[in-house]
Amino acid sequence: MHPFRAAARQKLAEIRAQGRYRVFTPLRKDAARFPVFAMQDGDTTRDITVWSSNDYLGMGVHPQVIQATVDAAQTMGAGAGGTRNIAGTSQLHDALEAELADLHGKQAALLFTSGFVANQAALSGLLTSLPDWQVFSDAKNHASMIAGIAAVKSLGPRAKLHIFAHNNLADLEARLAAAPPDAPKLIAFESVYSMDGDIAPIGAICDLAARYNALTYLDEVHAVGLYGPQGAGVAERDGVAHRVDIIEGTLAKGFGCHGGYIAADAELVDYLRSTAAGFIFTTALPPTTLAAALASIRQVRTDPARRASLFERAAALKAKLDAAGIPRIPTDSHIVPVHVGNAARCRAISQQLLADFAIYATPINYPTVPVGQERLRLTASPLHTDAMMDALVLALRDVMREEKREAA
């Protein structure tokens, strides 16, 4: 037997024993009834209320977005047919990049096939431009940012990665001050951290970047579409987007579609367009996705009521959980984490919610969160009703009480 086979089997056995083996649950999204999905259960089909979707605003089922998808498929077909440099660029790519640049108040934008690829390709492309980068990365940055920042390890002893304590300005400044003063510096961080739901002090980080001549790279994946007067993110809400050098976002969450992007000044975008392997050597986004995303962004920018409804729904869910005594992690964002603290228990609670109450809430375990911080991550869209919330709270209370009795 090849050594890989034994290693893989051992690792999978360890993951199963730790209660964090990932099992996919096939669900059929129902555009007319979101957030209700359909689940095949033997010979029958069950309605399932989903509480873990990243389609935060329900834009993936918006009639205008769906119609834009249909129209693009009928006129332009299903796929782009090539990379951006080989017959894969259409007027829709240009229009969407222009829309994203305008959304963020930047000179230019660049599309990628996903938010993960945007972070990995943009950061690695940027950090291989010089041999002595000093990179300052928040301790809770997403895996896609870590993958892109890993490029600094290939640059030799002059380049260095500094991991600063999460959202800790004092630690960040101490590390900036200790770095070689003339070396190129980059601060990489997120606006809304998706597992804890907390928000970075963007303006204060920009102050430090200006003081120490560092570029800023801000991941707004869990904020674009949701925060700010036009839905451009927390940087727009806080009035500091113009101070951030590179804003990275996604089309797959607040906008309900697919794909990732960066927005920055024209020279920086042109550099990455010309050097980032993750952009150059992959097939371009298809016209259906582009048309849907363009329609979604234009709708969201002019629909503050939809964004306000999201935050009203999140606040209502938090209040109902608190009133029922269900332990949640406090957040200032739309994300509502319910603390469990054990991987096996977290998975069991999720499975019982699905089996007994037709509620889907994904367990979040290591390595997504540290061991001991396992949780259910809930998101309430504008389309989640009070009745859905009440059913969720009652189910959680019953299941978590039963788990405690069994543990005792």
PDB file of C-alpha atoms in Angstrom, residues 258-391:
ATOM      1  CA  HIS A 258     -20.413  33.908  -7.245  1.00  0.00           C
ATOM      2  CA  GLY A 259     -16.870  35.220  -7.709  1.00  0.00           C
ATOM      3  CA  GLY A 260     -14.369  37.480  -5.977  1.00  0.00           C
ATOM      4  CA  TYR A 261     -12.593  40.745  -6.718  1.00  0.00           C
ATOM      5  CA  ILE A 262     -10.193  43.423  -5.575  1.00  0.00           C
ATOM      6  CA  ALA A 263     -10.572  47.187  -5.939  1.00  0.00           C
ATOM      7  CA  ALA A 264      -7.614  49.579  -5.778  1.00  0.00           C
ATOM      8  CA  ASP A 265      -5.789  52.245  -7.765  1.00  0.00           C
ATOM      9  CA  ALA A 266      -5.340  51.612 -11.482  1.00  0.00           C
ATOM     10  CA  GLU A 267      -1.596  50.931 -11.330  1.00  0.00           C
ATOM     11  CA  LEU A 268      -1.874  48.307  -8.597  1.00  0.00           C
ATOM     12  CA  VAL A 269      -4.768  46.554 -10.353  1.00  0.00           C
ATOM     13  CA  ASP A 270      -2.851  46.602 -13.647  1.00  0.00           C
ATOM     14  CA  TYR A 271       0.167  45.064 -11.917  1.00  0.00           C
ATOM     15  CA  LEU A 272      -1.886  42.185 -10.508  1.00  0.00           C
ATOM     16  CA  ARG A 273      -3.765  41.753 -13.787  1.00  0.00           C
ATOM     17  CA  SER A 274      -0.395  41.254 -15.441  1.00  0.00           C
ATOM     18  CA  THR A 275       1.317  39.069 -12.823  1.00  0.00           C
ATOM     19  CA  ALA A 276      -1.140  37.166 -10.575  1.00  0.00           C
ATOM     20  CA  ALA A 277      -1.127  33.531 -11.696  1.00  0.00           C
ATOM     21  CA  GLY A 278      -4.506  32.838 -10.094  1.00  0.00           C
ATOM     22  CA  PHE A 279      -6.013  35.426 -12.418  1.00  0.00           C
ATOM     23  CA  ILE A 280      -4.029  34.808 -15.616  1.00  0.00           C
ATOM     24  CA  PHE A 281      -4.291  31.029 -15.865  1.00  0.00           C
ATOM     25  CA  THR A 282      -7.950  30.345 -15.088  1.00  0.00           C
ATOM     26  CA  THR A 283     -11.131  30.459 -17.119  1.00  0.00           C
ATOM     27  CA  ALA A 284     -13.050  33.711 -16.767  1.00  0.00           C
ATOM     28  CA  LEU A 285     -16.343  33.962 -14.892  1.00  0.00           C
ATOM     29  CA  PRO A 286     -19.308  32.987 -17.099  1.00  0.00           C
ATOM     30  CA  PRO A 287     -21.758  35.565 -18.499  1.00  0.00           C
ATOM     31  CA  THR A 288     -24.642  34.238 -16.392  1.00  0.00           C
ATOM     32  CA  THR A 289     -22.719  34.941 -13.179  1.00  0.00           C
ATOM     33  CA  LEU A 290     -21.555  38.345 -14.374  1.00  0.00           C
ATOM     34  CA  ALA A 291     -25.040  39.481 -15.369  1.00  0.00           C
ATOM     35  CA  ALA A 292     -26.538  38.245 -12.118  1.00  0.00           C
ATOM     36  CA  ALA A 293     -23.859  39.968 -10.020  1.00  0.00           C
ATOM     37  CA  LEU A 294     -24.206  43.226 -11.926  1.00  0.00           C
ATOM     38  CA  ALA A 295     -27.977  43.225 -11.420  1.00  0.00           C
ATOM     39  CA  SER A 296     -27.568  42.360  -7.745  1.00  0.00           C
ATOM     40  CA  ILE A 297     -25.030  45.100  -7.002  1.00  0.00           C
ATOM     41  CA  ARG A 298     -27.108  47.742  -8.748  1.00  0.00           C
ATOM     42  CA  GLN A 299     -30.202  46.664  -6.819  1.00  0.00           C
ATOM     43  CA  VAL A 300     -28.423  46.537  -3.445  1.00  0.00           C
ATOM     44  CA  ARG A 301     -26.825  49.972  -3.899  1.00  0.00           C
ATOM     45  CA  THR A 302     -30.262  51.555  -4.198  1.00  0.00           C
ATOM     46  CA  ASP A 303     -32.089  49.430  -1.603  1.00  0.00           C
ATOM     47  CA  PRO A 304     -31.124  50.569   1.918  1.00  0.00           C
ATOM     48  CA  ALA A 305     -34.371  49.123   3.294  1.00  0.00           C
ATOM     49  CA  ARG A 306     -33.190  45.592   2.491  1.00  0.00           C
ATOM     50  CA  ARG A 307     -29.943  46.155   4.367  1.00  0.00           C
ATOM     51  CA  ALA A 308     -31.784  47.724   7.306  1.00  0.00           C
ATOM     52  CA  SER A 309     -34.069  44.697   7.430  1.00  0.00           C
ATOM     53  CA  LEU A 310     -31.055  42.385   7.712  1.00  0.00           C
ATOM     54  CA  PHE A 311     -29.835  44.139  10.841  1.00  0.00           C
ATOM     55  CA  GLU A 312     -33.322  44.323  12.332  1.00  0.00           C
ATOM     56  CA  ARG A 313     -33.680  40.565  11.834  1.00  0.00           C
ATOM     57  CA  ALA A 314     -30.239  39.898  13.376  1.00  0.00           C
ATOM     58  CA  ALA A 315     -31.116  42.025  16.415  1.00  0.00           C
ATOM     59  CA  ALA A 316     -34.453  40.239  16.791  1.00  0.00           C
ATOM     60  CA  LEU A 317     -32.754  36.837  16.710  1.00  0.00           C
ATOM     61  CA  LYS A 318     -30.174  37.898  19.297  1.00  0.00           C
ATOM     62  CA  ALA A 319     -32.939  39.165  21.594  1.00  0.00           C
ATOM     63  CA  LYS A 320     -34.939  35.936  21.303  1.00  0.00           C
ATOM     64  CA  LEU A 321     -31.854  33.792  22.016  1.00  0.00           C
ATOM     65  CA  ASP A 322     -30.988  35.929  25.049  1.00  0.00           C
ATOM     66  CA  ALA A 323     -34.536  35.762  26.393  1.00  0.00           C
ATOM     67  CA  ALA A 324     -34.420  31.959  26.145  1.00  0.00           C
ATOM     68  CA  GLY A 325     -31.048  31.767  27.909  1.00  0.00           C
ATOM     69  CA  ILE A 326     -29.271  30.241  24.942  1.00  0.00           C
ATOM     70  CA  PRO A 327     -25.527  31.006  25.145  1.00  0.00           C
ATOM     71  CA  ARG A 328     -24.418  33.137  22.226  1.00  0.00           C
ATOM     72  CA  ILE A 329     -21.177  34.966  21.522  1.00  0.00           C
ATOM     73  CA  PRO A 330     -21.864  38.743  21.612  1.00  0.00           C
ATOM     74  CA  THR A 331     -21.260  40.472  18.270  1.00  0.00           C
ATOM     75  CA  ASP A 332     -21.657  43.927  16.761  1.00  0.00           C
ATOM     76  CA  SER A 333     -22.399  42.457  13.349  1.00  0.00           C
ATOM     77  CA  HIS A 334     -25.133  40.493  11.596  1.00  0.00           C
ATOM     78  CA  ILE A 335     -23.484  37.172  12.499  1.00  0.00           C
ATOM     79  CA  VAL A 336     -24.973  35.305  15.486  1.00  0.00           C
ATOM     80  CA  PRO A 337     -22.742  32.522  16.886  1.00  0.00           C
ATOM     81  CA  VAL A 338     -24.254  30.131  19.459  1.00  0.00           C
ATOM     82  CA  HIS A 339     -21.524  28.733  21.692  1.00  0.00           C
ATOM     83  CA  VAL A 340     -21.324  24.962  22.214  1.00  0.00           C
ATOM     84  CA  GLY A 341     -17.659  24.318  23.091  1.00  0.00           C
ATOM     85  CA  ASN A 342     -17.288  20.676  22.059  1.00  0.00           C
ATOM     86  CA  ALA A 343     -16.946  19.310  18.529  1.00  0.00           C
ATOM     87  CA  ALA A 344     -18.913  16.094  19.008  1.00  0.00           C
ATOM     88  CA  ARG A 345     -21.681  17.884  20.901  1.00  0.00           C
ATOM     89  CA  CYS A 346     -21.826  20.636  18.315  1.00  0.00           C
ATOM     90  CA  ARG A 347     -22.268  18.120  15.537  1.00  0.00           C
ATOM     91  CA  ALA A 348     -24.867  16.163  17.521  1.00  0.00           C
ATOM     92  CA  ILE A 349     -26.920  19.308  18.173  1.00  0.00           C
ATOM     93  CA  SER A 350     -26.818  20.189  14.479  1.00  0.00           C
ATOM     94  CA  GLN A 351     -27.881  16.674  13.489  1.00  0.00           C
ATOM     95  CA  GLN A 352     -30.778  16.634  15.954  1.00  0.00           C
ATOM     96  CA  LEU A 353     -32.010  20.047  14.811  1.00  0.00           C
ATOM     97  CA  LEU A 354     -32.134  18.706  11.269  1.00  0.00           C
ATOM     98  CA  ALA A 355     -33.642  15.306  12.075  1.00  0.00           C
ATOM     99  CA  ASP A 356     -36.246  16.350  14.647  1.00  0.00           C
ATOM    100  CA  PHE A 357     -37.024  19.977  13.852  1.00  0.00           C
ATOM    101  CA  ALA A 358     -36.262  20.419  10.109  1.00  0.00           C
ATOM    102  CA  ILE A 359     -33.752  23.165  10.940  1.00  0.00           C
ATOM    103  CA  TYR A 360     -30.339  23.373   9.294  1.00  0.00           C
ATOM    104  CA  ALA A 361     -27.593  25.045  11.336  1.00  0.00           C
ATOM    105  CA  THR A 362     -24.040  24.111  10.415  1.00  0.00           C
ATOM    106  CA  PRO A 363     -21.628  23.053  13.206  1.00  0.00           C
ATOM    107  CA  ILE A 364     -18.408  25.073  13.151  1.00  0.00           C
ATOM    108  CA  ASN A 365     -15.456  23.075  14.475  1.00  0.00           C
ATOM    109  CA  TYR A 366     -11.646  23.076  14.377  1.00  0.00           C
ATOM    110  CA  PRO A 367      -9.741  24.143  12.295  1.00  0.00           C
ATOM    111  CA  THR A 368     -12.264  26.865  11.396  1.00  0.00           C
ATOM    112  CA  VAL A 369     -12.369  27.845  15.088  1.00  0.00           C
ATOM    113  CA  PRO A 370     -10.007  26.829  17.928  1.00  0.00           C
ATOM    114  CA  VAL A 371     -10.685  23.658  19.904  1.00  0.00           C
ATOM    115  CA  GLY A 372     -13.100  24.476  22.714  1.00  0.00           C
ATOM    116  CA  GLN A 373     -14.780  27.283  20.774  1.00  0.00           C
ATOM    117  CA  GLU A 374     -17.073  25.119  18.640  1.00  0.00           C
ATOM    118  CA  ARG A 375     -20.348  26.789  17.756  1.00  0.00           C
ATOM    119  CA  LEU A 376     -23.411  26.997  15.574  1.00  0.00           C
ATOM    120  CA  ARG A 377     -23.138  30.039  13.310  1.00  0.00           C
ATOM    121  CA  LEU A 378     -26.542  31.556  12.607  1.00  0.00           C
ATOM    122  CA  THR A 379     -27.451  34.200  10.054  1.00  0.00           C
ATOM    123  CA  ALA A 380     -30.884  35.782   9.804  1.00  0.00           C
ATOM    124  CA  SER A 381     -31.786  37.190   6.393  1.00  0.00           C
ATOM    125  CA  PRO A 382     -34.558  39.720   5.697  1.00  0.00           C
ATOM    126  CA  LEU A 383     -36.665  36.718   4.682  1.00  0.00           C
ATOM    127  CA  HIS A 384     -36.496  34.907   8.033  1.00  0.00           C
ATOM    128  CA  THR A 385     -39.796  35.472   9.851  1.00  0.00           C
ATOM    129  CA  ASP A 386     -40.556  35.797  13.565  1.00  0.00           C
ATOM    130  CA  ALA A 387     -42.251  32.397  13.403  1.00  0.00           C
ATOM    131  CA  MET A 388     -39.066  30.843  11.989  1.00  0.00           C
ATOM    132  CA  MET A 389     -37.040  32.456  14.783  1.00  0.00           C
ATOM    133  CA  ASP A 390     -39.418  31.234  17.475  1.00  0.00           C
ATOM    134  CA  ALA A 391     -39.238  27.687  16.087  1.00  0.00           C
TER     135      ALA A 391
END
